[in-house]
PDB file of C-alpha atoms in Angstrom:
ATOM      1  CA  MET A   1     -29.901  43.289 -29.167  1.00  0.00           C
ATOM      2  CA  PRO A   2     -26.744  41.321 -29.003  1.00  0.00           C
ATOM      3  CA  GLU A   3     -25.880  38.915 -31.584  1.00  0.00           C
ATOM      4  CA  LEU A   4     -26.144  35.109 -31.221  1.00  0.00           C
ATOM      5  CA  THR A   5     -22.316  34.553 -31.497  1.00  0.00           C
ATOM      6  CA  GLU A   6     -21.738  37.139 -28.755  1.00  0.00           C
ATOM      7  CA  LEU A   7     -24.475  35.535 -26.377  1.00  0.00           C
ATOM      8  CA  PHE A   8     -22.698  32.127 -27.086  1.00  0.00           C
ATOM      9  CA  ALA A   9     -19.330  33.562 -26.141  1.00  0.00           C
ATOM     10  CA  VAL A  10     -20.853  34.896 -22.827  1.00  0.00           C
ATOM     11  CA  VAL A  11     -22.443  31.474 -22.078  1.00  0.00           C
ATOM     12  CA  ASP A  12     -19.149  29.650 -23.074  1.00  0.00           C
ATOM     13  CA  ALA A  13     -17.129  31.868 -20.696  1.00  0.00           C
ATOM     14  CA  LEU A  14     -19.717  31.513 -17.795  1.00  0.00           C
ATOM     15  CA  ALA A  15     -21.268  27.993 -17.886  1.00  0.00           C
ATOM     16  CA  LEU A  16     -18.055  26.103 -17.633  1.00  0.00           C
ATOM     17  CA  PRO A  17     -16.700  27.494 -14.478  1.00  0.00           C
ATOM     18  CA  ILE A  18     -20.311  27.398 -12.911  1.00  0.00           C
ATOM     19  CA  LEU A  19     -20.577  23.718 -13.858  1.00  0.00           C
ATOM     20  CA  GLY A  20     -16.908  22.998 -12.460  1.00  0.00           C
ATOM     21  CA  LEU A  21     -17.860  24.832  -9.310  1.00  0.00           C
ATOM     22  CA  TRP A  22     -21.062  23.030  -8.772  1.00  0.00           C
ATOM     23  CA  ALA A  23     -19.788  19.535  -9.473  1.00  0.00           C
ATOM     24  CA  LEU A  24     -16.855  20.161  -7.237  1.00  0.00           C
ATOM     25  CA  LEU A  25     -18.851  21.655  -4.210  1.00  0.00           C
ATOM     26  CA  SER A  26     -21.638  18.751  -4.541  1.00  0.00           C
ATOM     27  CA  THR A  27     -18.848  16.063  -4.322  1.00  0.00           C
ATOM     28  CA  LYS A  28     -17.480  17.817  -1.172  1.00  0.00           C
ATOM     29  CA  LEU A  29     -20.683  18.654   0.700  1.00  0.00           C
ATOM     30  CA  SER A  30     -22.522  15.178  -0.069  1.00  0.00           C
ATOM     31  CA  VAL A  31     -22.197  12.088   2.278  1.00  0.00           C
ATOM     32  CA  GLY A  32     -23.447   8.398   1.885  1.00  0.00           C
ATOM     33  CA  GLU A  33     -25.162   7.437  -1.563  1.00  0.00           C
ATOM     34  CA  ALA A  34     -25.491  11.052  -2.373  1.00  0.00           C
ATOM     35  CA  LEU A  35     -21.707  11.187  -2.593  1.00  0.00           C
ATOM     36  CA  ARG A  36     -21.505   8.452  -4.981  1.00  0.00           C
ATOM     37  CA  ARG A  37     -23.889  10.328  -7.437  1.00  0.00           C
ATOM     38  CA  ALA A  38     -21.990  13.334  -6.911  1.00  0.00           C
ATOM     39  CA  GLU A  39     -18.457  11.648  -7.538  1.00  0.00           C
ATOM     40  CA  ARG A  40     -20.012  10.297 -10.816  1.00  0.00           C
ATOM     41  CA  ARG A  41     -21.364  13.878 -11.818  1.00  0.00           C
ATOM     42  CA  PHE A  42     -17.949  15.132 -10.964  1.00  0.00           C
ATOM     43  CA  MET A  43     -15.957  12.697 -13.270  1.00  0.00           C
ATOM     44  CA  ILE A  44     -18.715  13.533 -15.968  1.00  0.00           C
ATOM     45  CA  ALA A  45     -18.126  17.291 -15.609  1.00  0.00           C
ATOM     46  CA  LEU A  46     -14.441  16.561 -15.517  1.00  0.00           C
ATOM     47  CA  VAL A  47     -14.248  15.017 -18.864  1.00  0.00           C
ATOM     48  CA  ILE A  48     -16.526  17.554 -20.232  1.00  0.00           C
ATOM     49  CA  ILE A  49     -14.459  20.446 -19.169  1.00  0.00           C
ATOM     50  CA  SER A  50     -11.349  18.577 -20.184  1.00  0.00           C
ATOM     51  CA  LEU A  51     -12.615  18.180 -23.730  1.00  0.00           C
ATOM     52  CA  VAL A  52     -13.933  21.903 -23.897  1.00  0.00           C
ATOM     53  CA  THR A  53     -10.698  23.122 -22.780  1.00  0.00           C
ATOM     54  CA  LEU A  54      -8.635  21.241 -25.189  1.00  0.00           C
ATOM     55  CA  ARG A  55     -10.947  22.566 -28.101  1.00  0.00           C
ATOM     56  CA  THR A  56     -10.412  26.111 -26.694  1.00  0.00           C
ATOM     57  CA  VAL A  57      -6.874  25.899 -26.548  1.00  0.00           C
ATOM     58  CA  MET A  58      -6.372  24.209 -29.972  1.00  0.00           C
ATOM     59  CA  ARG A  59      -8.632  26.945 -31.365  1.00  0.00           C
ATOM     60  CA  LEU A  60      -7.061  29.748 -29.467  1.00  0.00           C
ATOM     61  CA  ASP A  61     -10.330  31.134 -28.271  1.00  0.00           C
ATOM     62  CA  ASP A  62     -10.697  34.270 -26.193  1.00  0.00           C
ATOM     63  CA  VAL A  63     -11.671  32.201 -22.954  1.00  0.00           C
ATOM     64  CA  TRP A  64      -8.852  29.587 -23.000  1.00  0.00           C
ATOM     65  CA  ILE A  65      -7.371  30.837 -19.898  1.00  0.00           C
ATOM     66  CA  ILE A  66     -10.884  30.705 -17.997  1.00  0.00           C
ATOM     67  CA  HIS A  67     -11.327  27.199 -19.044  1.00  0.00           C
ATOM     68  CA  THR A  68      -7.873  26.107 -18.141  1.00  0.00           C
ATOM     69  CA  LEU A  69      -8.357  27.716 -14.674  1.00  0.00           C
ATOM     70  CA  THR A  70     -11.580  25.992 -14.295  1.00  0.00           C
ATOM     71  CA  LEU A  71     -10.117  22.711 -15.112  1.00  0.00           C
ATOM     72  CA  ALA A  72      -6.951  23.223 -12.721  1.00  0.00           C
ATOM     73  CA  SER A  73      -9.366  24.442 -10.008  1.00  0.00           C
ATOM     74  CA  MET A  74     -11.276  21.185 -10.315  1.00  0.00           C
ATOM     75  CA  VAL A  75      -8.221  19.025 -10.156  1.00  0.00           C
ATOM     76  CA  LEU A  76      -6.591  20.944  -7.160  1.00  0.00           C
ATOM     77  CA  GLY A  77     -10.032  21.587  -5.453  1.00  0.00           C
ATOM     78  CA  VAL A  78     -10.223  17.656  -5.005  1.00  0.00           C
ATOM     79  CA  PHE A  79      -7.157  17.722  -2.752  1.00  0.00           C
ATOM     80  CA  THR A  80      -7.400  21.096  -0.975  1.00  0.00           C
ATOM     81  CA  VAL A  81     -11.142  21.452  -0.173  1.00  0.00           C
ATOM     82  CA  PRO A  82     -12.132  19.325   2.797  1.00  0.00           C
ATOM     83  CA  SER A  83     -14.994  16.886   2.516  1.00  0.00           C
ATOM     84  CA  ARG A  84     -17.818  16.271   5.172  1.00  0.00           C
ATOM     85  CA  GLU A  85     -17.424  12.303   4.722  1.00  0.00           C
ATOM     86  CA  GLY A  86     -15.009  11.833   7.758  1.00  0.00           C
ATOM     87  CA  ALA A  87     -16.685  14.821   9.799  1.00  0.00           C
ATOM     88  CA  LEU A  88     -19.836  12.729  10.690  1.00  0.00           C
ATOM     89  CA  ALA A  89     -20.035  10.406  13.398  1.00  0.00           C
ATOM     90  CA  VAL A  90     -21.988   7.312  12.250  1.00  0.00           C
TER      91      VAL A  90
END
């Protein structure tokens, strides 16, 4: 059975990218009032991921590159992934 620290390391490496991807995609796929809620969730996720990335880089943890790439993909994804907001005829 894996130790608790190993399990935490795996969760730390996988949970943050999943949270970032979920926040980005929910922002890009939502419209109307759901878009406003998704934008708030995205900003909260961006702050959390920024703080965790800062902690990871300062401590030189093994997953610092994963956290840094997650943060970079969230920031760049806002500009590169097209949204559905302008695609719908109102």
